[in-house]
CSV table of C-alpha atoms in Angstrom, one decimal:
chain,number,residue,atom,x,y,z
A,21,MET,CA,34.5,54.6,94.7
A,22,LYS,CA,37.2,53.5,97.0
A,23,VAL,CA,36.8,52.8,100.5
A,24,LEU,CA,39.5,52.7,103.4
A,25,MET,CA,38.0,50.2,105.7
A,26,TYR,CA,39.6,49.7,109.3
A,27,GLY,CA,38.8,46.4,111.1
A,28,TRP,CA,40.3,44.4,113.9
A,29,GLU,CA,39.6,40.9,112.3
A,30,PHE,CA,39.8,39.2,109.1
A,31,PRO,CA,39.3,35.5,107.9
A,32,PRO,CA,40.9,33.1,108.7
A,33,HIS,CA,41.8,35.0,111.9
A,34,ILE,CA,38.4,35.7,113.7
A,35,SER,CA,37.3,35.2,117.1
A,36,GLY,CA,33.7,36.2,116.8
A,37,GLY,CA,30.8,37.8,114.9
A,38,LEU,CA,32.8,41.0,114.3
A,39,GLY,CA,35.2,39.4,111.9
A,40,THR,CA,32.5,37.2,110.3
A,41,ALA,CA,30.5,40.4,109.7
A,42,CYS,CA,33.5,42.3,108.2
A,43,TYR,CA,34.2,39.6,105.8
A,44,GLY,CA,30.5,39.1,104.8
A,45,ILE,CA,30.2,42.9,104.2
A,46,THR,CA,33.5,43.0,102.0
A,47,ARG,CA,32.2,39.9,100.1
A,48,GLY,CA,28.8,41.7,99.5
A,49,MET,CA,30.7,44.9,98.3
A,50,ALA,CA,32.7,42.7,95.8
A,51,THR,CA,29.5,42.5,93.9
A,52,ILE,CA,28.7,46.1,93.3
A,53,PRO,CA,30.6,47.5,90.2
A,54,ASP,CA,33.3,50.0,90.8
A,55,LEU,CA,33.4,49.7,94.5
A,56,ASP,CA,36.9,48.8,95.7
A,57,VAL,CA,37.8,48.2,99.4
A,58,LEU,CA,41.3,48.6,101.0
A,59,PHE,CA,41.0,46.7,104.3
A,60,VAL,CA,43.4,47.6,107.2
A,61,VAL,CA,44.0,45.1,110.2
A,62,PRO,CA,46.4,45.5,113.1
A,63,LYS,CA,48.2,42.6,112.3
A,64,ALA,CA,48.2,40.9,108.8
A,65,PHE,CA,49.3,37.3,108.7
A,66,GLY,CA,49.8,36.8,105.1
A,67,ASP,CA,47.2,34.0,104.7
A,68,GLU,CA,44.0,36.2,104.6
A,69,ASP,CA,41.5,36.0,101.8
A,70,THR,CA,42.2,38.9,99.6
A,71,SER,CA,39.9,37.6,96.7
A,72,LYS,CA,37.0,40.2,97.4
A,73,VAL,CA,39.1,43.3,98.6
A,74,GLN,CA,41.4,45.5,96.8
A,75,GLY,CA,44.1,44.5,99.5
A,76,ILE,CA,44.7,44.0,102.9
A,77,ILE,CA,47.1,46.1,104.9
A,78,GLY,CA,48.6,45.2,108.5
A,79,ALA,CA,49.4,47.9,110.5
A,80,ASN,CA,52.2,45.9,111.7
A,81,ASP,CA,54.0,46.1,108.3
A,82,ILE,CA,53.9,50.0,108.3
A,83,SER,CA,56.9,51.8,109.6
A,84,ILE,CA,56.4,55.1,111.5
A,85,TYR,CA,60.1,56.1,111.2
A,86,ASN,CA,60.5,59.7,109.8
A,87,LYS,CA,56.7,60.1,109.3
A,88,LYS,CA,54.6,63.2,110.1
A,89,ILE,CA,51.5,62.6,111.8
A,90,ARG,CA,48.4,64.8,111.0
A,91,TYR,CA,46.4,64.4,114.0
A,92,SER,CA,45.4,67.5,116.0
A,93,HIS,CA,43.7,65.2,118.7
A,94,MET,CA,47.1,63.2,119.3
A,95,SER,CA,47.7,64.5,122.7
A,96,LYS,CA,44.1,63.5,123.8
A,97,GLN,CA,44.3,60.2,122.2
A,98,LEU,CA,47.8,58.8,123.5
A,99,ASP,CA,49.2,59.1,127.1
A,100,TYR,CA,52.9,58.3,126.1
A,101,ILE,CA,55.5,60.2,127.7
A,102,GLU,CA,56.2,63.6,126.9
A,103,VAL,CA,59.7,65.3,127.4
A,104,ASP,CA,61.6,68.2,125.8
A,105,SER,CA,64.7,66.4,125.3
A,106,LYS,CA,65.1,63.3,123.0
A,107,LEU,CA,66.7,61.5,125.8
A,108,VAL,CA,64.2,59.4,127.7
A,109,PRO,CA,64.9,58.5,131.3
A,110,TYR,CA,65.4,55.0,132.5
A,111,VAL,CA,65.9,53.5,129.0
A,112,ASP,CA,69.0,51.6,128.2
A,113,PRO,CA,70.8,52.1,124.9
A,114,ASP,CA,69.3,49.1,123.5
A,115,ASP,CA,65.8,50.2,124.2
A,116,TYR,CA,66.4,53.8,123.2
A,117,TYR,CA,67.3,52.4,119.8
A,118,LYS,CA,63.8,51.1,119.6
A,119,LEU,CA,62.1,54.6,120.4
A,120,ARG,CA,61.3,56.6,117.4
A,121,SER,CA,60.1,60.3,117.8
A,122,LEU,CA,57.2,61.9,115.8
A,123,ASN,CA,56.7,65.7,115.5
A,124,VAL,CA,53.2,66.7,117.1
A,125,GLY,CA,52.7,70.2,117.7
A,126,ASP,CA,55.5,71.8,119.7
A,127,GLY,CA,56.6,68.5,121.2
A,128,TYR,CA,57.6,64.9,120.8
A,129,LYS,CA,55.7,61.7,121.3
A,130,TYR,CA,57.7,58.5,121.9
A,131,PHE,CA,56.7,55.2,120.6
A,132,GLN,CA,58.3,51.7,121.2
A,133,THR,CA,59.0,50.1,117.9
A,134,ASP,CA,61.3,47.6,116.4
A,135,GLU,CA,64.4,48.4,114.4
A,136,LYS,CA,62.4,49.3,111.3
A,137,GLY,CA,60.1,51.6,112.9
A,138,ARG,CA,57.2,49.3,113.0
A,139,PHE,CA,54.8,48.7,116.0
A,140,HIS,CA,54.2,45.1,117.3
A,141,PHE,CA,50.5,44.2,117.2
A,142,SER,CA,49.0,40.9,118.7
A,143,GLY,CA,45.7,41.6,116.6
A,144,GLY,CA,44.1,40.1,119.6
A,145,TYR,CA,42.3,41.3,122.8
A,146,GLY,CA,44.9,40.9,125.5
A,147,ALA,CA,46.2,43.3,128.2
A,148,THR,CA,47.7,45.8,125.9
A,149,LEU,CA,44.6,46.4,124.1
A,150,LEU,CA,44.3,50.0,124.6
A,151,GLU,CA,47.9,50.7,123.7
A,152,GLU,CA,47.3,48.6,120.4
A,153,ILE,CA,44.3,50.7,119.6
A,154,ARG,CA,46.3,54.1,120.2
A,155,ASN,CA,49.1,52.8,117.8
A,156,TYR,CA,46.6,51.3,115.4
A,157,ALA,CA,45.5,55.0,115.2
A,158,VAL,CA,48.8,56.3,114.4
A,159,VAL,CA,49.4,53.9,111.6
A,160,GLY,CA,46.0,54.6,110.5
A,161,ASN,CA,46.8,58.3,110.0
A,162,ILE,CA,49.9,57.4,107.9
A,163,ILE,CA,47.9,54.8,105.7
A,164,ALA,CA,45.4,57.5,105.1
A,165,GLN,CA,48.1,59.9,103.9
A,166,GLU,CA,49.7,57.3,101.5
A,167,ASN,CA,46.6,55.9,100.0
A,168,SER,CA,43.9,57.1,97.6
A,169,PHE,CA,40.5,56.7,98.7
A,170,ASP,CA,36.8,58.5,98.8
A,171,ILE,CA,35.5,57.4,102.1
A,172,ILE,CA,36.6,55.9,105.5
A,173,HIS,CA,34.7,53.1,107.1
A,174,ALA,CA,35.8,52.1,110.6
A,175,HIS,CA,34.1,49.0,112.4
A,176,ASP,CA,33.4,49.1,116.1
A,177,TRP,CA,35.1,50.9,119.0
A,178,LEU,CA,38.6,49.5,118.5
A,179,THR,CA,39.0,51.1,115.1
A,180,TYR,CA,37.1,54.5,115.8
A,181,PRO,CA,40.4,56.2,116.8
A,182,ALA,CA,42.0,55.1,113.5
A,183,GLY,CA,39.0,56.3,111.6
A,184,ILE,CA,39.2,59.7,113.0
A,185,ALA,CA,43.0,59.8,112.6
A,186,ALA,CA,42.5,58.8,108.9
A,187,LYS,CA,39.6,61.6,108.7
A,188,GLU,CA,41.9,64.3,110.0
A,189,ALA,CA,44.7,63.1,107.6
A,190,SER,CA,42.8,63.2,104.6
A,191,GLY,CA,39.9,65.4,105.2
A,192,LYS,CA,37.6,62.4,103.8
A,193,PRO,CA,34.2,61.7,105.4
A,194,LEU,CA,34.0,58.9,108.0
A,195,VAL,CA,31.3,56.3,108.5
A,196,ILE,CA,31.4,54.2,111.6
A,197,HIS,CA,29.7,50.8,111.9
A,198,VAL,CA,28.3,50.0,115.3
A,199,HIS,CA,28.3,46.3,115.8
A,200,ALA,CA,28.0,46.4,119.6
A,201,THR,CA,28.3,49.0,122.2
A,202,ASP,CA,29.6,48.7,125.9
A,203,PHE,CA,26.2,48.7,127.0
A,204,ASP,CA,25.7,45.4,125.6
A,205,ARG,CA,29.0,44.0,126.5
A,206,SER,CA,28.9,45.1,130.1
A,207,GLY,CA,25.2,44.7,130.9
A,208,GLY,CA,25.1,48.5,131.5
A,209,SER,CA,28.2,48.9,133.6
A,210,VAL,CA,30.1,50.5,131.3
A,211,ASN,CA,33.8,51.0,131.2
A,212,PRO,CA,34.3,54.9,131.0
A,213,VAL,CA,37.6,54.6,128.8
A,214,VAL,CA,35.6,52.5,126.1
A,215,TYR,CA,32.4,54.8,126.4
A,216,ASP,CA,34.5,57.5,125.9
A,217,ILE,CA,36.1,56.1,122.7
A,218,GLU,CA,32.8,55.0,121.3
A,219,LYS,CA,31.2,58.4,121.9
A,220,ARG,CA,34.1,60.4,120.3
A,221,GLY,CA,33.9,58.1,117.3
A,222,MET,CA,30.1,58.7,116.9
A,223,GLU,CA,30.5,62.3,117.2
A,224,ALA,CA,33.2,62.5,114.8
A,225,ALA,CA,31.5,60.2,112.2
A,226,ASP,CA,29.6,61.9,109.2
A,227,LYS,CA,27.3,58.9,109.4
A,228,ILE,CA,26.7,55.9,111.7
A,229,ILE,CA,25.7,52.3,110.7
A,230,ALA,CA,24.0,50.5,113.4
A,231,VAL,CA,23.3,46.7,112.9
A,232,SER,CA,19.7,46.8,114.3
A,233,ASN,CA,17.1,49.3,115.6
A,234,LEU,CA,17.9,48.0,119.1
A,235,THR,CA,21.5,49.3,118.5
A,236,ARG,CA,20.3,52.4,116.8
A,237,ASN,CA,18.2,53.2,119.8
A,238,THR,CA,21.1,52.7,122.2
A,239,VAL,CA,23.4,55.0,120.1
A,240,ILE,CA,20.8,57.8,120.2
A,241,GLU,CA,19.7,57.7,123.6
A,242,LYS,CA,22.7,56.6,125.4
A,243,TYR,CA,25.3,58.7,123.4
A,244,GLY,CA,23.2,61.5,122.6
A,245,ILE,CA,23.6,61.2,118.9
A,246,PRO,CA,20.9,62.8,116.5
A,247,ALA,CA,18.6,60.4,115.1
A,248,ASP,CA,19.1,61.4,111.6
A,249,LYS,CA,22.7,60.7,111.7
A,250,VAL,CA,22.2,56.9,112.3
A,251,VAL,CA,21.0,54.3,109.9
A,252,THR,CA,20.1,50.7,110.5
A,253,VAL,CA,21.5,48.1,108.1
A,254,TYR,CA,20.9,44.4,109.1
A,255,ASN,CA,23.7,41.7,108.9
A,256,ALA,CA,23.3,38.7,106.9
A,257,VAL,CA,24.8,35.3,106.7
A,258,ASP,CA,27.1,33.6,104.1
A,259,PRO,CA,26.0,30.5,102.5
A,260,ILE,CA,27.2,27.2,104.3
A,261,LYS,CA,30.6,26.1,102.5
A,262,SER,CA,30.4,22.7,100.5
A,263,GLU,CA,32.8,21.3,103.1
A,264,PHE,CA,30.6,22.1,106.0
A,265,ASN,CA,27.8,20.1,104.5
A,266,HIS,CA,29.0,16.7,105.8
A,267,PHE,CA,26.5,15.4,108.3
A,268,SER,CA,27.6,13.8,111.7
A,269,PRO,CA,25.2,11.5,113.2
A,270,LYS,CA,24.2,12.0,116.9
A,271,GLY,CA,25.4,8.6,118.2
A,272,ILE,CA,22.9,9.2,121.0
A,273,ASP,CA,19.0,8.7,121.1
A,274,GLU,CA,18.6,11.8,123.3
A,275,LYS,CA,17.2,15.0,122.0
A,276,ILE,CA,19.9,17.8,121.8
A,277,VAL,CA,19.4,21.4,122.9
A,278,THR,CA,22.3,23.6,122.0
A,279,PHE,CA,23.6,27.1,123.3
A,280,LEU,CA,26.5,28.1,121.0
A,281,GLY,CA,28.3,31.4,121.8
A,282,ARG,CA,30.5,33.2,124.0
A,283,ILE,CA,29.7,32.2,127.7
A,284,THR,CA,29.4,35.7,129.1
A,285,MET,CA,26.9,37.8,130.8
A,286,GLN,CA,25.6,39.4,127.5
A,287,LYS,CA,24.7,36.0,125.9
A,288,GLY,CA,22.5,34.8,129.0
A,289,PRO,CA,23.9,31.4,129.5
A,290,GLU,CA,22.5,31.4,133.2
A,291,TYR,CA,19.0,31.6,131.9
A,292,PHE,CA,19.6,28.7,129.7
A,293,ILE,CA,20.7,26.5,132.5
A,294,GLU,CA,17.8,27.6,134.7
A,295,ALA,CA,15.3,26.8,131.8
A,296,ALA,CA,17.1,23.5,131.2
A,297,TYR,CA,16.5,22.6,134.7
A,298,LYS,CA,12.8,23.1,134.5
A,299,VAL,CA,12.5,21.0,131.4
A,300,LEU,CA,14.4,18.1,132.9
A,301,GLN,CA,11.6,18.1,135.6
A,302,LYS,CA,9.3,17.3,132.8
A,303,MET,CA,11.4,14.9,130.6
A,304,ASP,CA,14.5,12.9,130.6
A,305,ASN,CA,15.3,12.0,127.0
A,306,VAL,CA,17.0,15.2,126.6
A,307,ARG,CA,20.8,16.4,126.5
A,308,PHE,CA,21.7,20.1,126.9
A,309,VAL,CA,25.0,21.5,125.2
A,310,MET,CA,26.6,24.7,126.1
A,311,ALA,CA,29.3,25.0,123.4
A,312,GLY,CA,31.7,28.1,123.6
A,313,SER,CA,34.1,29.7,126.1
A,314,GLY,CA,34.3,32.8,128.4
A,315,ASP,CA,34.4,34.3,131.6
A,316,MET,CA,31.4,32.8,133.0
A,317,MET,CA,32.3,29.1,132.0
A,318,GLU,CA,33.3,28.2,135.5
A,319,LYS,CA,30.2,29.5,137.1
A,320,MET,CA,28.0,27.8,134.9
A,321,VAL,CA,29.7,24.5,135.4
A,322,ARG,CA,29.2,25.0,139.0
A,323,ARG,CA,25.4,25.9,138.8
A,324,ALA,CA,24.6,22.9,136.6
A,325,ALA,CA,26.3,20.8,139.2
A,326,SER,CA,24.5,22.5,142.1
A,327,LEU,CA,21.3,21.8,140.4
A,328,LYS,CA,22.4,17.9,139.9
A,329,ILE,CA,22.0,18.0,136.1
A,330,MET,CA,25.6,17.7,135.0
A,331,ASP,CA,24.8,14.2,133.7
A,332,LYS,CA,22.5,15.9,131.1
A,333,PHE,CA,25.0,18.7,130.5
A,334,SER,CA,28.0,18.9,128.1
A,335,PHE,CA,30.4,21.8,127.9
A,336,THR,CA,32.5,21.5,124.8
A,337,GLY,CA,34.6,24.6,124.7
A,338,PHE,CA,35.2,26.9,121.8
A,339,LEU,CA,34.0,25.5,118.6
A,340,ARG,CA,35.0,26.7,114.8
A,341,GLY,CA,34.5,26.0,111.2
A,342,GLN,CA,33.4,22.5,110.5
A,343,ASP,CA,32.9,21.7,114.2
A,344,VAL,CA,30.0,24.5,114.4
A,345,TYR,CA,27.9,23.1,111.8
A,346,SER,CA,28.5,19.4,113.0
A,347,MET,CA,27.0,20.5,116.3
A,348,LEU,CA,24.3,22.5,114.8
A,349,ARG,CA,23.2,19.7,112.5
A,350,MET,CA,23.1,17.3,115.7
A,351,SER,CA,20.7,19.6,117.5
A,352,ASP,CA,17.0,19.5,117.8
A,353,LEU,CA,16.8,23.1,119.0
A,354,TYR,CA,19.3,26.2,119.1
A,355,VAL,CA,18.8,28.8,121.9
A,356,MET,CA,20.3,32.2,122.2
A,357,PRO,CA,19.0,33.8,125.3
A,358,SER,CA,20.9,37.1,125.0
A,359,VAL,CA,20.3,39.8,127.4
A,360,SER,CA,21.5,42.4,125.0
A,361,GLU,CA,22.4,41.4,121.4
A,362,PRO,CA,22.9,44.0,118.8
A,363,PHE,CA,22.2,41.4,116.2
A,364,GLY,CA,23.3,37.7,116.4
A,365,ILE,CA,24.4,35.8,113.5
A,366,SER,CA,24.7,32.5,115.0
A,367,PRO,CA,20.9,31.9,115.1
A,368,LEU,CA,21.0,32.3,111.0
A,369,GLU,CA,23.8,29.7,110.8
A,370,ALA,CA,21.4,27.3,112.8
A,371,MET,CA,18.4,28.1,110.6
A,372,GLN,CA,20.7,27.4,107.5
A,373,SER,CA,21.3,24.0,109.0
A,374,ASN,CA,17.5,23.0,109.4
A,375,VAL,CA,17.4,23.6,113.2
A,376,PRO,CA,14.6,25.5,114.8
A,377,VAL,CA,15.7,28.5,117.0
A,378,LEU,CA,14.5,30.0,120.2
A,379,ILE,CA,15.8,33.6,120.6
A,380,SER,CA,15.3,36.6,123.0
A,381,TYR,CA,13.2,39.5,122.1
A,382,GLN,CA,16.4,41.3,123.2
A,383,SER,CA,18.3,40.6,120.1
A,384,GLY,CA,18.5,42.6,117.0
A,385,VAL,CA,18.2,39.6,114.7
A,386,ALA,CA,14.4,39.2,116.4
A,387,GLU,CA,13.5,42.2,114.3
A,388,ILE,CA,13.9,40.6,111.1
A,389,LEU,CA,13.0,36.9,111.8
A,390,THR,CA,9.5,35.6,111.5
A,391,TYR,CA,10.1,31.9,112.0
A,392,ALA,CA,11.9,32.0,115.2
A,393,ILE,CA,10.4,31.3,118.6
A,394,LYS,CA,11.0,34.4,120.9
A,395,THR,CA,10.8,35.0,124.5
A,396,ASP,CA,12.2,37.5,126.9
A,397,PHE,CA,15.8,36.5,128.2
A,398,TRP,CA,14.5,36.7,131.7
A,399,ASP,CA,11.5,34.5,131.3
A,400,ILE,CA,12.8,31.1,131.9
A,401,ASP,CA,9.2,29.6,132.3
A,402,ALA,CA,8.2,30.7,128.7
A,403,MET,CA,11.6,29.4,127.5
A,404,ALA,CA,11.2,26.0,129.1
A,405,ASP,CA,7.9,25.8,127.8
A,406,ALA,CA,9.2,26.7,124.3
A,407,MET,CA,12.0,24.0,124.5
A,408,TYR,CA,9.4,21.4,125.8
A,409,GLY,CA,7.1,22.2,122.9
A,410,VAL,CA,9.6,21.8,120.1
A,411,LEU,CA,11.0,18.6,121.7
A,412,ASN,CA,7.9,16.9,122.2
A,413,TYR,CA,5.5,17.9,119.1
A,414,PRO,CA,8.0,17.2,116.1
A,415,SER,CA,5.6,18.8,113.5
A,416,LEU,CA,6.3,22.1,115.5
A,417,GLY,CA,10.1,21.8,115.1
A,418,LYS,CA,9.8,20.8,111.5
A,419,MET,CA,7.7,23.9,110.7
A,420,PHE,CA,10.2,26.3,112.1
A,421,ALA,CA,13.0,24.5,110.5
A,422,LYS,CA,11.5,24.5,107.0
A,423,TYR,CA,10.3,28.1,107.0
A,424,GLY,CA,13.2,29.3,109.0
A,425,LYS,CA,15.7,28.0,106.3
A,426,GLU,CA,13.7,29.6,103.5
A,427,GLU,CA,13.6,32.7,105.4
A,428,VAL,CA,17.3,32.9,106.2
A,429,ASP,CA,18.4,31.9,102.6
A,430,SER,CA,17.0,35.4,101.5
A,431,LEU,CA,19.3,37.4,104.0
A,432,LYS,CA,22.2,38.0,101.7
A,433,TRP,CA,25.3,40.1,102.4
A,434,GLU,CA,24.8,41.5,98.8
A,435,ASN,CA,21.7,43.3,99.9
A,436,SER,CA,23.5,44.6,103.2
A,437,ALA,CA,26.2,46.1,101.0
A,438,LYS,CA,23.9,47.8,98.7
A,439,GLN,CA,22.3,49.5,101.7
A,440,ILE,CA,25.7,50.5,102.9
A,441,LYS,CA,26.6,51.9,99.4
A,442,LYS,CA,23.6,54.2,100.0
A,443,VAL,CA,25.0,55.3,103.1
A,444,TYR,CA,28.3,56.2,101.2
A,445,ASP,CA,26.3,58.0,98.5
A,446,SER,CA,24.4,60.2,101.0
A,447,VAL,CA,27.6,61.2,102.6
A,448,LEU,CA,29.6,61.9,99.5
């Protein structure tokens, strides 16, 4: 079986959990005989790990010059200028040379490309993201015409239009993988453009994979998708790389409580700070670390300052690779107070590092973990009590660390891949 898979990130170029999950899934699939994955990203840098996939295709390497697009919904997907003449107003000769026309129905669509007919993709999440998503769908349509495969697998809303385009070009079934919805990212104040893309992807899919029952219920209830179309397949975690096993001593005598993740509303950083303030009313020998970056960073620094606890707080900025595991190994407790977390891989990484974890009931990973302390994200009193208990009763922390590590070591991407293969089989 050959899978044409669309994703937005692939190691080593990842910025969060989506790229990590995609990599884990492809690694798990590599253990299944006769299952090959051709992975498509917006921008291929040339140093991607291709050992576990049939190949990596960068949309930035595909020319659209003189290509026909088999995509009946192109006019709905794209908002580019539409004129009867091939002369585009307000474009000088140099810019016109970079415009290439594509036959779509009875008219033309114009796209800005380089001299070889290729789109520019940043591969990131900048101001031109929606334009890149649309261009990615165009290239996705061409890739589907030019490659042989049995099924299409698209990860998250960024690639749903490409998945739909590939389905229309090939007639092959489409599976979409919901790692998060805009309800999670926005706290309920959804972006109508993103919601529309998500909903059309879900409606076009032959089957939908959700990373937790929490996410599955959101897909069913918020997007009106039939329950029998949505299947839950939990994420897993990769074994710690040998080069990350080096232990860095703390260098201080204080206990360390760590928040590690994006500092955004979805992750609940303000609840971490409020609970930390309560703990510091009862004990002094503790330091709180907020590791990460995000749009709420400045607000959190100001809040800690207003509570007069900055002398007990450290803001590290974004961490990756070895620095993540060094931070975890120095921690006495890891806290993830997410307001809405579809899954959450970082607690699993903490448990691998023999660190007890405190997570919110509002996280998908809470559905599969027994040896994790759980509170509601909004209950800062319960969160503070849990922090205080782990920090002051060593046997409690040791128990959660020991059995938590045993529990998380059994969560393997190979098992997740086998469940995904069953979804493929049900569609085919």
